[in-house]
mmCIF file of C-alpha atoms and ligand atoms in Angstrom:
data_model
loop_
_atom_site.group_PDB
_atom_site.id
_atom_site.type_symbol
_atom_site.label_atom_id
_atom_site.label_comp_id
_atom_site.label_asym_id
_atom_site.label_seq_id
_atom_site.Cartn_x
_atom_site.Cartn_y
_atom_site.Cartn_z
ATOM 1 C CA MET A 1 30.808 -4.924 43.111
ATOM 2 C CA ASN A 2 34.110 -3.625 42.069
ATOM 3 C CA LYS A 3 33.885 -0.146 40.606
ATOM 4 C CA ASN A 4 37.108 -0.647 38.593
ATOM 5 C CA ASP A 5 35.377 -3.382 36.518
ATOM 6 C CA TYR A 6 33.201 -0.685 34.935
ATOM 7 C CA THR A 7 33.948 1.991 32.368
ATOM 8 C CA TYR A 8 31.827 4.888 33.443
ATOM 9 C CA GLU A 9 30.225 6.224 36.655
ATOM 10 C CA VAL A 10 27.215 8.317 35.956
ATOM 11 C CA SER A 11 25.154 10.049 38.736
ATOM 12 C CA ALA A 12 22.016 12.087 38.723
ATOM 13 C CA ALA A 13 20.388 13.774 41.650
ATOM 14 C CA GLY A 14 17.185 13.643 43.596
ATOM 15 C CA ARG A 15 15.639 17.002 44.286
ATOM 16 C CA VAL A 16 13.671 19.188 46.611
ATOM 17 C CA ASN A 17 11.233 21.786 45.362
ATOM 18 C CA ILE A 18 11.589 24.878 47.423
ATOM 19 C CA ILE A 19 8.399 26.410 46.131
ATOM 20 C CA GLY A 20 6.127 26.295 43.003
ATOM 21 C CA GLU A 21 4.244 23.082 43.576
ATOM 22 C CA HIS A 22 2.046 21.561 40.808
ATOM 23 C CA ILE A 23 3.075 24.481 38.652
ATOM 24 C CA ASP A 24 5.481 22.823 36.131
ATOM 25 C CA TYR A 25 2.652 21.233 34.081
ATOM 26 C CA CYS A 26 0.746 24.514 34.203
ATOM 27 C CA GLY A 27 3.524 26.332 32.395
ATOM 28 C CA GLY A 28 4.753 28.391 35.314
ATOM 29 C CA LYS A 29 8.081 28.942 37.142
ATOM 30 C CA VAL A 30 9.268 26.587 39.846
ATOM 31 C CA LEU A 31 12.210 26.797 42.283
ATOM 32 C CA PRO A 32 13.730 23.352 42.840
ATOM 33 C CA ALA A 33 17.298 22.326 43.792
ATOM 34 C CA ALA A 34 19.269 19.119 43.168
ATOM 35 C CA LEU A 35 20.372 17.047 46.180
ATOM 36 C CA SER A 36 23.414 15.113 47.164
ATOM 37 C CA LEU A 37 21.055 12.052 47.395
ATOM 38 C CA LYS A 38 21.478 10.495 43.989
ATOM 39 C CA ASN A 39 21.349 7.430 41.727
ATOM 40 C CA THR A 40 24.684 6.236 40.422
ATOM 41 C CA VAL A 41 25.000 3.930 37.435
ATOM 42 C CA TYR A 42 28.250 2.030 36.906
ATOM 43 C CA ILE A 43 28.301 0.831 33.326
ATOM 44 C CA ARG A 44 30.452 -1.038 30.773
ATOM 45 C CA PRO A 45 29.744 -2.364 27.226
ATOM 46 C CA ASN A 46 29.443 -6.140 26.990
ATOM 47 C CA GLY A 47 29.450 -6.785 23.185
ATOM 48 C CA THR A 48 25.929 -8.363 23.224
ATOM 49 C CA ASP A 49 22.373 -7.089 22.566
ATOM 50 C CA LYS A 50 21.499 -7.333 26.207
ATOM 51 C CA ILE A 51 21.371 -4.712 28.977
ATOM 52 C CA ASN A 52 22.172 -6.599 32.156
ATOM 53 C CA ILE A 53 21.106 -4.775 35.342
ATOM 54 C CA GLU A 54 22.057 -5.264 38.974
ATOM 55 C CA TRP A 55 21.226 -3.170 41.990
ATOM 56 C CA SER A 56 22.973 -2.442 45.250
ATOM 57 C CA THR A 57 19.636 -2.756 47.118
ATOM 58 C CA LEU A 58 18.298 -5.998 45.511
ATOM 59 C CA PRO A 59 19.396 -9.540 45.064
ATOM 60 C CA ASN A 60 17.652 -9.661 41.607
ATOM 61 C CA LYS A 61 19.505 -9.488 38.264
ATOM 62 C CA VAL A 62 17.514 -8.578 35.183
ATOM 63 C CA SER A 63 18.471 -8.873 31.501
ATOM 64 C CA ILE A 64 16.659 -6.903 28.820
ATOM 65 C CA ASP A 65 17.009 -7.301 25.070
ATOM 66 C CA ILE A 66 17.619 -4.012 23.176
ATOM 67 C CA ASN A 67 15.595 -5.375 20.162
ATOM 68 C CA ASN A 68 12.558 -5.933 22.261
ATOM 69 C CA LEU A 69 12.255 -2.995 24.603
ATOM 70 C CA GLU A 70 8.485 -2.705 24.450
ATOM 71 C CA ASN A 71 8.183 -6.043 26.303
ATOM 72 C CA TYR A 72 9.263 -5.047 29.821
ATOM 73 C CA ARG A 73 6.532 -2.766 30.945
ATOM 74 C CA HIS A 74 5.390 -5.139 33.695
ATOM 75 C CA LEU A 75 8.821 -5.937 35.133
ATOM 76 C CA LYS A 76 8.861 -5.261 38.820
ATOM 77 C CA TYR A 77 12.506 -4.292 38.620
ATOM 78 C CA GLY A 78 14.102 -2.968 35.427
ATOM 79 C CA ASN A 79 11.045 -1.418 33.975
ATOM 80 C CA TYR A 80 12.398 2.118 34.445
ATOM 81 C CA GLN A 81 15.627 1.131 32.767
ATOM 82 C CA ALA A 82 13.798 -0.494 29.872
ATOM 83 C CA GLY A 83 11.651 2.610 29.491
ATOM 84 C CA CYS A 84 14.741 4.781 29.383
ATOM 85 C CA ALA A 85 16.426 2.606 26.764
ATOM 86 C CA LEU A 86 13.244 2.682 24.674
ATOM 87 C CA GLU A 87 13.094 6.485 24.730
ATOM 88 C CA LEU A 88 16.746 6.746 23.549
ATOM 89 C CA GLN A 89 15.908 4.300 20.769
ATOM 90 C CA LYS A 90 12.772 6.116 19.726
ATOM 91 C CA ALA A 91 14.735 9.379 19.543
ATOM 92 C CA GLY A 92 17.145 7.652 17.106
ATOM 93 C CA HIS A 93 20.118 7.268 19.431
ATOM 94 C CA LYS A 94 22.386 4.248 19.322
ATOM 95 C CA LEU A 95 22.134 1.617 21.966
ATOM 96 C CA VAL A 96 24.716 -0.990 22.833
ATOM 97 C CA GLY A 97 24.532 -4.040 25.072
ATOM 98 C CA CYS A 98 26.007 -3.292 28.492
ATOM 99 C CA ASP A 99 26.189 -4.313 32.097
ATOM 100 C CA MET A 100 25.021 -1.714 34.612
ATOM 101 C CA TYR A 101 25.037 -1.596 38.380
ATOM 102 C CA GLN A 102 22.537 0.774 39.938
ATOM 103 C CA ASP A 103 23.114 2.345 43.322
ATOM 104 C CA CYS A 104 20.398 4.700 44.619
ATOM 105 C CA THR A 105 20.742 6.785 47.732
ATOM 106 C CA VAL A 106 17.458 8.696 47.141
ATOM 107 C CA PRO A 107 15.030 6.827 49.406
ATOM 108 C CA PHE A 108 12.221 5.277 47.357
ATOM 109 C CA GLY A 109 8.815 6.827 48.004
ATOM 110 C CA SER A 110 10.339 9.816 49.774
ATOM 111 C CA GLY A 111 8.977 12.384 47.332
ATOM 112 C CA LEU A 112 12.556 13.390 46.566
ATOM 113 C CA SER A 113 12.465 12.074 42.950
ATOM 114 C CA SER A 114 14.260 8.837 43.042
ATOM 115 C CA SER A 115 12.530 7.988 39.761
ATOM 116 C CA ALA A 116 13.896 11.083 38.024
ATOM 117 C CA ALA A 117 17.392 10.362 39.396
ATOM 118 C CA ILE A 118 17.140 6.775 38.050
ATOM 119 C CA GLU A 119 15.871 7.885 34.678
ATOM 120 C CA VAL A 120 18.299 10.699 34.092
ATOM 121 C CA SER A 121 21.350 8.677 35.175
ATOM 122 C CA THR A 122 20.241 5.620 33.174
ATOM 123 C CA ILE A 123 19.712 7.610 29.939
ATOM 124 C CA ALA A 124 22.982 9.435 30.367
ATOM 125 C CA ALA A 125 24.855 6.212 31.124
ATOM 126 C CA LEU A 126 23.383 4.341 28.100
ATOM 127 C CA ALA A 127 24.184 7.239 25.835
ATOM 128 C CA THR A 128 27.734 7.525 27.143
ATOM 129 C CA VAL A 129 28.589 3.850 26.811
ATOM 130 C CA ALA A 130 27.223 3.979 23.159
ATOM 131 C CA GLY A 131 29.561 6.892 22.466
ATOM 132 C CA GLU A 132 26.663 9.440 22.147
ATOM 133 C CA LYS A 133 26.891 12.956 23.619
ATOM 134 C CA ILE A 134 23.489 14.296 24.589
ATOM 135 C CA ASP A 135 22.871 17.633 26.320
ATOM 136 C CA PRO A 136 21.339 17.454 29.815
ATOM 137 C CA VAL A 137 18.040 19.213 28.837
ATOM 138 C CA SER A 138 17.412 16.577 26.123
ATOM 139 C CA ILE A 139 18.222 13.888 28.626
ATOM 140 C CA ALA A 140 15.661 15.397 31.015
ATOM 141 C CA LEU A 141 13.005 15.521 28.341
ATOM 142 C CA MET A 142 13.545 11.873 27.356
ATOM 143 C CA ALA A 143 13.474 10.926 31.047
ATOM 144 C CA GLN A 144 10.155 12.762 31.381
ATOM 145 C CA GLN A 145 8.863 10.740 28.433
ATOM 146 C CA ALA A 146 9.997 7.481 30.049
ATOM 147 C CA GLU A 147 7.980 8.514 33.162
ATOM 148 C CA HIS A 148 4.877 9.172 31.015
ATOM 149 C CA ASN A 149 5.096 6.243 28.665
ATOM 150 C CA TYR A 150 6.518 3.549 30.806
ATOM 151 C CA ALA A 151 5.647 4.440 34.404
ATOM 152 C CA GLY A 152 2.284 6.035 33.609
ATOM 153 C CA VAL A 153 2.856 9.254 35.584
ATOM 154 C CA ASN A 154 1.843 12.280 33.504
ATOM 155 C CA CYS A 155 4.459 14.449 35.237
ATOM 156 C CA GLY A 156 5.859 17.852 34.434
ATOM 157 C CA ILE A 157 9.514 18.539 33.669
ATOM 158 C CA MET A 158 10.652 19.844 37.024
ATOM 159 C CA ASP A 159 12.073 16.700 38.544
ATOM 160 C CA GLN A 160 14.009 15.441 35.572
ATOM 161 C CA TYR A 161 15.271 18.954 34.781
ATOM 162 C CA ALA A 162 16.522 19.452 38.329
ATOM 163 C CA SER A 163 18.074 16.011 38.299
ATOM 164 C CA ALA A 164 19.953 16.643 35.082
ATOM 165 C CA CYS A 165 20.810 20.384 35.358
ATOM 166 C CA GLY A 166 21.067 21.088 39.057
ATOM 167 C CA LYS A 167 24.200 22.917 40.374
ATOM 168 C CA LYS A 168 25.930 22.758 43.751
ATOM 169 C CA ASP A 169 24.580 25.337 46.248
ATOM 170 C CA MET A 170 22.174 26.828 43.702
ATOM 171 C CA ALA A 171 18.363 27.026 43.543
ATOM 172 C CA MET A 172 17.031 26.804 40.017
ATOM 173 C CA LEU A 173 14.389 29.169 38.817
ATOM 174 C CA LEU A 174 13.019 27.095 35.986
ATOM 175 C CA ASP A 175 10.540 28.488 33.587
ATOM 176 C CA CYS A 176 8.613 25.411 32.594
ATOM 177 C CA LYS A 177 7.198 27.086 29.481
ATOM 178 C CA THR A 178 10.517 28.009 27.878
ATOM 179 C CA LEU A 179 12.802 25.585 29.780
ATOM 180 C CA GLU A 180 15.083 28.492 30.554
ATOM 181 C CA CYS A 181 16.695 28.238 33.956
ATOM 182 C CA GLU A 182 18.372 30.889 36.101
ATOM 183 C CA TYR A 183 20.578 29.751 38.981
ATOM 184 C CA ILE A 184 20.193 31.644 42.263
ATOM 185 C CA PRO A 185 22.659 31.039 45.119
ATOM 186 C CA PHE A 186 20.874 29.043 47.838
ATOM 187 C CA ASP A 187 22.118 30.878 50.814
ATOM 188 C CA LEU A 188 19.863 30.671 53.852
ATOM 189 C CA GLY A 189 22.142 32.832 56.097
ATOM 190 C CA ASP A 190 21.573 31.772 59.702
ATOM 191 C CA TYR A 191 19.149 29.093 58.699
ATOM 192 C CA SER A 192 19.301 25.468 57.497
ATOM 193 C CA LEU A 193 17.019 23.479 55.266
ATOM 194 C CA VAL A 194 15.714 20.409 57.051
ATOM 195 C CA ILE A 195 14.208 17.561 54.994
ATOM 196 C CA ALA A 196 11.818 15.254 56.868
ATOM 197 C CA ASP A 197 10.039 12.202 55.445
ATOM 198 C CA CYS A 198 6.561 11.221 56.626
ATOM 199 C CA ASN A 199 7.786 7.650 56.278
ATOM 200 C CA LYS A 200 4.432 6.294 55.355
ATOM 201 C CA PRO A 201 4.209 4.223 52.211
ATOM 202 C CA HIS A 202 2.007 6.180 49.782
ATOM 203 C CA SER A 203 -0.147 4.287 47.336
ATOM 204 C CA LEU A 204 -2.676 6.368 45.471
ATOM 205 C CA THR A 205 -0.011 8.836 44.222
ATOM 206 C CA VAL A 206 -0.147 8.120 40.518
ATOM 207 C CA SER A 207 -3.875 8.176 39.984
ATOM 208 C CA LYS A 208 -4.372 11.254 42.239
ATOM 209 C CA TYR A 209 -1.489 13.098 40.515
ATOM 210 C CA ASN A 210 -2.882 12.443 37.092
ATOM 211 C CA GLU A 211 -6.305 13.505 38.262
ATOM 212 C CA ARG A 212 -4.946 16.854 39.486
ATOM 213 C CA ARG A 213 -3.212 17.470 36.221
ATOM 214 C CA ASN A 214 -6.432 16.684 34.413
ATOM 215 C CA GLU A 215 -8.384 19.095 36.581
ATOM 216 C CA THR A 216 -5.973 21.950 35.759
ATOM 217 C CA GLU A 217 -6.368 21.155 32.073
ATOM 218 C CA ARG A 218 -10.117 21.310 32.373
ATOM 219 C CA ALA A 219 -9.938 24.614 34.214
ATOM 220 C CA LEU A 220 -7.642 26.032 31.479
ATOM 221 C CA ALA A 221 -10.068 24.977 28.762
ATOM 222 C CA ILE A 222 -12.976 26.776 30.461
ATOM 223 C CA LEU A 223 -10.937 29.958 31.122
ATOM 224 C CA GLN A 224 -9.744 29.980 27.534
ATOM 225 C CA LYS A 225 -13.314 30.731 26.418
ATOM 226 C CA ARG A 226 -12.793 34.232 27.825
ATOM 227 C CA LEU A 227 -9.032 34.698 28.030
ATOM 228 C CA ASP A 228 -6.266 34.561 25.481
ATOM 229 C CA ILE A 229 -4.002 32.246 27.484
ATOM 230 C CA ASN A 230 -1.881 29.154 26.719
ATOM 231 C CA CYS A 231 -1.555 27.840 30.218
ATOM 232 C CA LEU A 232 -2.981 28.380 33.723
ATOM 233 C CA ALA A 233 0.241 30.168 34.838
ATOM 234 C CA ASP A 234 -0.576 32.958 32.312
ATOM 235 C CA VAL A 235 -3.662 33.943 34.274
ATOM 236 C CA THR A 236 -3.170 37.102 36.373
ATOM 237 C CA LEU A 237 -4.702 37.527 39.792
ATOM 238 C CA ALA A 238 -7.015 40.253 38.407
ATOM 239 C CA GLN A 239 -8.186 38.040 35.561
ATOM 240 C CA PHE A 240 -8.798 35.230 37.894
ATOM 241 C CA SER A 241 -10.980 37.241 40.228
ATOM 242 C CA LYS A 242 -13.022 38.329 37.258
ATOM 243 C CA TYR A 243 -13.479 34.890 35.739
ATOM 244 C CA GLU A 244 -13.239 32.335 38.505
ATOM 245 C CA TYR A 245 -17.023 32.192 38.680
ATOM 246 C CA MET A 246 -16.868 30.197 35.444
ATOM 247 C CA LEU A 247 -15.157 27.305 37.145
ATOM 248 C CA PRO A 248 -17.155 24.697 39.016
ATOM 249 C CA GLN A 249 -15.565 23.126 42.124
ATOM 250 C CA PRO A 250 -13.132 21.560 42.550
ATOM 251 C CA LEU A 251 -11.657 23.193 39.435
ATOM 252 C CA ARG A 252 -11.924 26.690 41.005
ATOM 253 C CA LYS A 253 -9.893 25.658 44.051
ATOM 254 C CA ARG A 254 -7.262 23.884 41.910
ATOM 255 C CA ALA A 255 -6.860 26.947 39.654
ATOM 256 C CA ALA A 256 -6.744 29.315 42.676
ATOM 257 C CA HIS A 257 -3.833 27.280 44.028
ATOM 258 C CA VAL A 258 -1.931 27.416 40.721
ATOM 259 C CA ILE A 259 -2.396 31.150 40.100
ATOM 260 C CA ASN A 260 -1.513 32.159 43.664
ATOM 261 C CA GLU A 261 1.415 29.756 43.893
ATOM 262 C CA CYS A 262 2.887 31.319 40.725
ATOM 263 C CA GLN A 263 2.813 34.657 42.516
ATOM 264 C CA ARG A 264 4.565 33.136 45.584
ATOM 265 C CA VAL A 265 7.365 31.809 43.324
ATOM 266 C CA ASN A 266 8.002 35.356 42.083
ATOM 267 C CA VAL A 267 8.117 36.715 45.614
ATOM 268 C CA ALA A 268 10.257 33.790 46.790
ATOM 269 C CA GLU A 269 12.707 34.478 43.974
ATOM 270 C CA GLN A 270 13.189 38.067 45.168
ATOM 271 C CA ALA A 271 13.326 36.939 48.837
ATOM 272 C CA LEU A 272 16.092 34.526 48.080
ATOM 273 C CA ARG A 273 18.028 37.024 45.992
ATOM 274 C CA VAL A 274 18.060 39.654 48.767
ATOM 275 C CA GLY A 275 18.435 37.179 51.615
ATOM 276 C CA ASN A 276 15.048 37.810 53.159
ATOM 277 C CA ILE A 277 14.737 34.273 54.583
ATOM 278 C CA GLU A 278 11.955 35.159 56.985
ATOM 279 C CA LEU A 279 9.833 36.114 53.943
ATOM 280 C CA LEU A 280 10.790 32.886 52.183
ATOM 281 C CA GLY A 281 9.682 30.969 55.322
ATOM 282 C CA ARG A 282 6.259 32.639 55.338
ATOM 283 C CA LEU A 283 5.808 31.792 51.666
ATOM 284 C CA LEU A 284 6.547 28.117 52.434
ATOM 285 C CA ASN A 285 3.801 28.115 55.042
ATOM 286 C CA LEU A 286 1.286 29.760 52.605
ATOM 287 C CA SER A 287 2.192 27.240 49.949
ATOM 288 C CA HIS A 288 1.504 24.339 52.304
ATOM 289 C CA ALA A 289 -1.827 25.763 53.381
ATOM 290 C CA SER A 290 -2.804 26.115 49.680
ATOM 291 C CA LEU A 291 -1.751 22.510 48.892
ATOM 292 C CA LYS A 292 -3.773 21.371 51.871
ATOM 293 C CA ASN A 293 -6.939 23.438 51.402
ATOM 294 C CA LEU A 294 -7.113 24.157 47.694
ATOM 295 C CA TYR A 295 -5.078 21.561 45.860
ATOM 296 C CA GLU A 296 -5.756 18.791 48.380
ATOM 297 C CA THR A 297 -2.481 16.914 47.826
ATOM 298 C CA THR A 298 -1.127 16.788 51.388
ATOM 299 C CA GLY A 299 -2.872 14.192 53.528
ATOM 300 C CA LYS A 300 -2.988 13.590 57.303
ATOM 301 C CA GLU A 301 0.646 12.603 57.768
ATOM 302 C CA ALA A 302 2.227 15.444 55.760
ATOM 303 C CA ASP A 303 -0.120 17.909 57.492
ATOM 304 C CA ALA A 304 0.929 16.562 60.901
ATOM 305 C CA LEU A 305 4.627 16.751 60.046
ATOM 306 C CA VAL A 306 4.309 20.322 58.801
ATOM 307 C CA GLU A 307 2.203 21.377 61.796
ATOM 308 C CA ALA A 308 4.813 19.899 64.161
ATOM 309 C CA ALA A 309 7.584 21.807 62.376
ATOM 310 C CA GLN A 310 5.684 25.089 62.215
ATOM 311 C CA SER A 311 4.966 24.924 65.948
ATOM 312 C CA HIS A 312 8.685 24.936 66.839
ATOM 313 C CA PRO A 313 9.981 28.453 67.567
ATOM 314 C CA ALA A 314 13.170 27.981 65.579
ATOM 315 C CA CYS A 315 11.259 27.128 62.415
ATOM 316 C CA ILE A 316 10.174 29.982 60.134
ATOM 317 C CA GLY A 317 8.479 28.007 57.469
ATOM 318 C CA SER A 318 7.624 24.406 56.452
ATOM 319 C CA ARG A 319 5.809 22.750 53.591
ATOM 320 C CA LEU A 320 5.322 19.463 51.810
ATOM 321 C CA THR A 321 7.604 19.220 48.797
ATOM 322 C CA GLY A 322 6.951 17.326 45.564
ATOM 323 C CA GLY A 323 3.923 15.573 44.156
ATOM 324 C CA GLY A 324 2.319 15.002 47.548
ATOM 325 C CA PHE A 325 0.104 12.369 49.232
ATOM 326 C CA GLY A 326 2.903 11.621 51.649
ATOM 327 C CA GLY A 327 6.593 12.100 50.910
ATOM 328 C CA SER A 328 8.863 14.662 52.455
ATOM 329 C CA THR A 329 8.651 18.146 53.924
ATOM 330 C CA ILE A 330 11.164 20.954 53.877
ATOM 331 C CA SER A 331 11.567 23.326 56.817
ATOM 332 C CA ILE A 332 13.663 26.425 57.303
ATOM 333 C CA VAL A 333 15.178 26.255 60.778
ATOM 334 C CA ARG A 334 17.663 28.383 62.737
ATOM 335 C CA ARG A 335 20.921 26.542 62.293
ATOM 336 C CA GLU A 336 21.860 26.254 66.012
ATOM 337 C CA TYR A 337 18.463 24.635 66.853
ATOM 338 C CA VAL A 338 18.376 21.960 64.112
ATOM 339 C CA ASP A 339 19.058 18.981 66.408
ATOM 340 C CA GLU A 340 16.526 20.123 68.977
ATOM 341 C CA PHE A 341 14.038 20.842 66.188
ATOM 342 C CA CYS A 342 14.378 17.300 64.748
ATOM 343 C CA GLU A 343 13.909 15.689 68.112
ATOM 344 C CA TYR A 344 10.849 17.779 68.800
ATOM 345 C CA VAL A 345 9.277 17.146 65.414
ATOM 346 C CA PHE A 346 9.967 13.443 65.594
ATOM 347 C CA LYS A 347 8.197 13.153 68.914
ATOM 348 C CA ARG A 348 5.195 15.328 68.056
ATOM 349 C CA TYR A 349 4.668 13.634 64.689
ATOM 350 C CA GLU A 350 4.911 10.196 66.217
ATOM 351 C CA GLU A 351 2.298 11.158 68.805
ATOM 352 C CA ALA A 352 -0.010 12.459 66.140
ATOM 353 C CA THR A 353 0.282 9.665 63.563
ATOM 354 C CA GLY A 354 2.173 6.680 65.027
ATOM 355 C CA TYR A 355 4.846 6.940 62.264
ATOM 356 C CA ALA A 356 8.543 7.616 62.755
ATOM 357 C CA ALA A 357 9.687 10.626 60.697
ATOM 358 C CA LYS A 358 13.024 10.284 58.943
ATOM 359 C CA PHE A 359 15.417 13.167 58.589
ATOM 360 C CA TYR A 360 17.829 13.312 55.642
ATOM 361 C CA ASN A 361 21.239 14.855 55.789
ATOM 362 C CA ALA A 362 21.530 16.211 52.209
ATOM 363 C CA GLN A 363 23.200 19.145 50.588
ATOM 364 C CA ILE A 364 22.291 21.110 47.395
ATOM 365 C CA ALA A 365 24.533 19.412 44.824
ATOM 366 C CA ASP A 366 25.267 19.048 41.136
ATOM 367 C CA GLY A 367 22.626 17.279 39.002
ATOM 368 C CA LEU A 368 24.283 15.083 36.373
ATOM 369 C CA THR A 369 27.901 13.954 36.539
ATOM 370 C CA ILE A 370 29.625 11.607 34.113
ATOM 371 C CA LYS A 371 33.109 10.224 35.014
ATOM 372 C CA LYS A 372 35.322 7.859 33.142
ATOM 373 C CA ILE A 373 36.651 5.196 35.559
HETATM 374 C C1 GLA B 401 5.935 15.450 40.926
HETATM 375 C C2 GLA B 401 6.128 15.585 39.419
HETATM 376 C C3 GLA B 401 6.588 16.928 38.993
HETATM 377 C C4 GLA B 401 5.778 18.075 39.666
HETATM 378 C C5 GLA B 401 5.573 17.807 41.126
HETATM 379 C C6 GLA B 401 4.584 18.763 41.814
HETATM 380 O O1 GLA B 401 7.163 15.530 41.569
HETATM 381 O O2 GLA B 401 6.996 14.612 38.906
HETATM 382 O O3 GLA B 401 6.566 17.122 37.614
HETATM 383 O O4 GLA B 401 4.530 18.243 39.015
HETATM 384 O O5 GLA B 401 5.120 16.520 41.408
HETATM 385 O O6 GLA B 401 5.110 20.036 41.775
#
């Protein structure tokens, strides 16, 4: 691949979620950040009606016809790109035939949103090569639709929003109801953020994720019989303690997670603004315990990885980040002990599960970037 053969270089980021897990589709606030791990699309127009796709990681080449975009749902490779092109088309944007080369440094299955990075960069690249200018929030919304309609994951907006709108060294306080976002400097003082991957292929993610979303919707419908609310994130702690009896299990546990996690996001925002990193660390631990016991999205490996991290004296907080059922954890660790911490966690986790944890060296980075080559 020679980069100079292409016209544009378009990148979109993977993400971590610092706190606010399974909150986006409940209308609350979340606190993600975009990563330097990203998907880059090199693209050029080719004067045909075909989108030709190549990957840095695969020998395959795939060609899709822009007049027939519904037909590629079952492609093993290229279905995401077809889904993205289809969303652009449905929204009335122009599509042109093009050659694209995809290079993803977000590890697949890591829980760091490789799919959002692929979707956002692909939509932005297709729009750019067709001469269309689309704002990043609209790109994120189309990317979310591609995930719903083509990949079948009924996800919230957090991943695609972070991938499109992230900023270097900034955490994003995203209100998923209004789509307003405040940027807060991500300054951990004497601490570093360590990202560790369970490195276990996860399989049931899609159905379990959609099941959780469905449970929160059922809980909302029941609470709406008594409360004037539009989403679960609107429920206060006082209201919840009054009306939780209405919810059968497991809906009560699921709602308890959502309502308490929303409070943790508010406290975490303040902690980050004033540099109280110890408090942020404790909130991470509480969030993980809630995901484990109430929301039940962690699993044996993620729990073992978080327990290993939390048992190291230089670590002040650790939790599973993202949709769950495997994936990656984030830990806040005193900077001078990071290497020792990683060695320790690797060993303990391997003893507990037999898997080899992977650690990623990633910074908080810009979301979407579009460059003319
Ligand atoms: C996945 C989804 C997001 C969000 C998280 C959980 O990453 O894509 O929309 O719901 O899970 O917080």
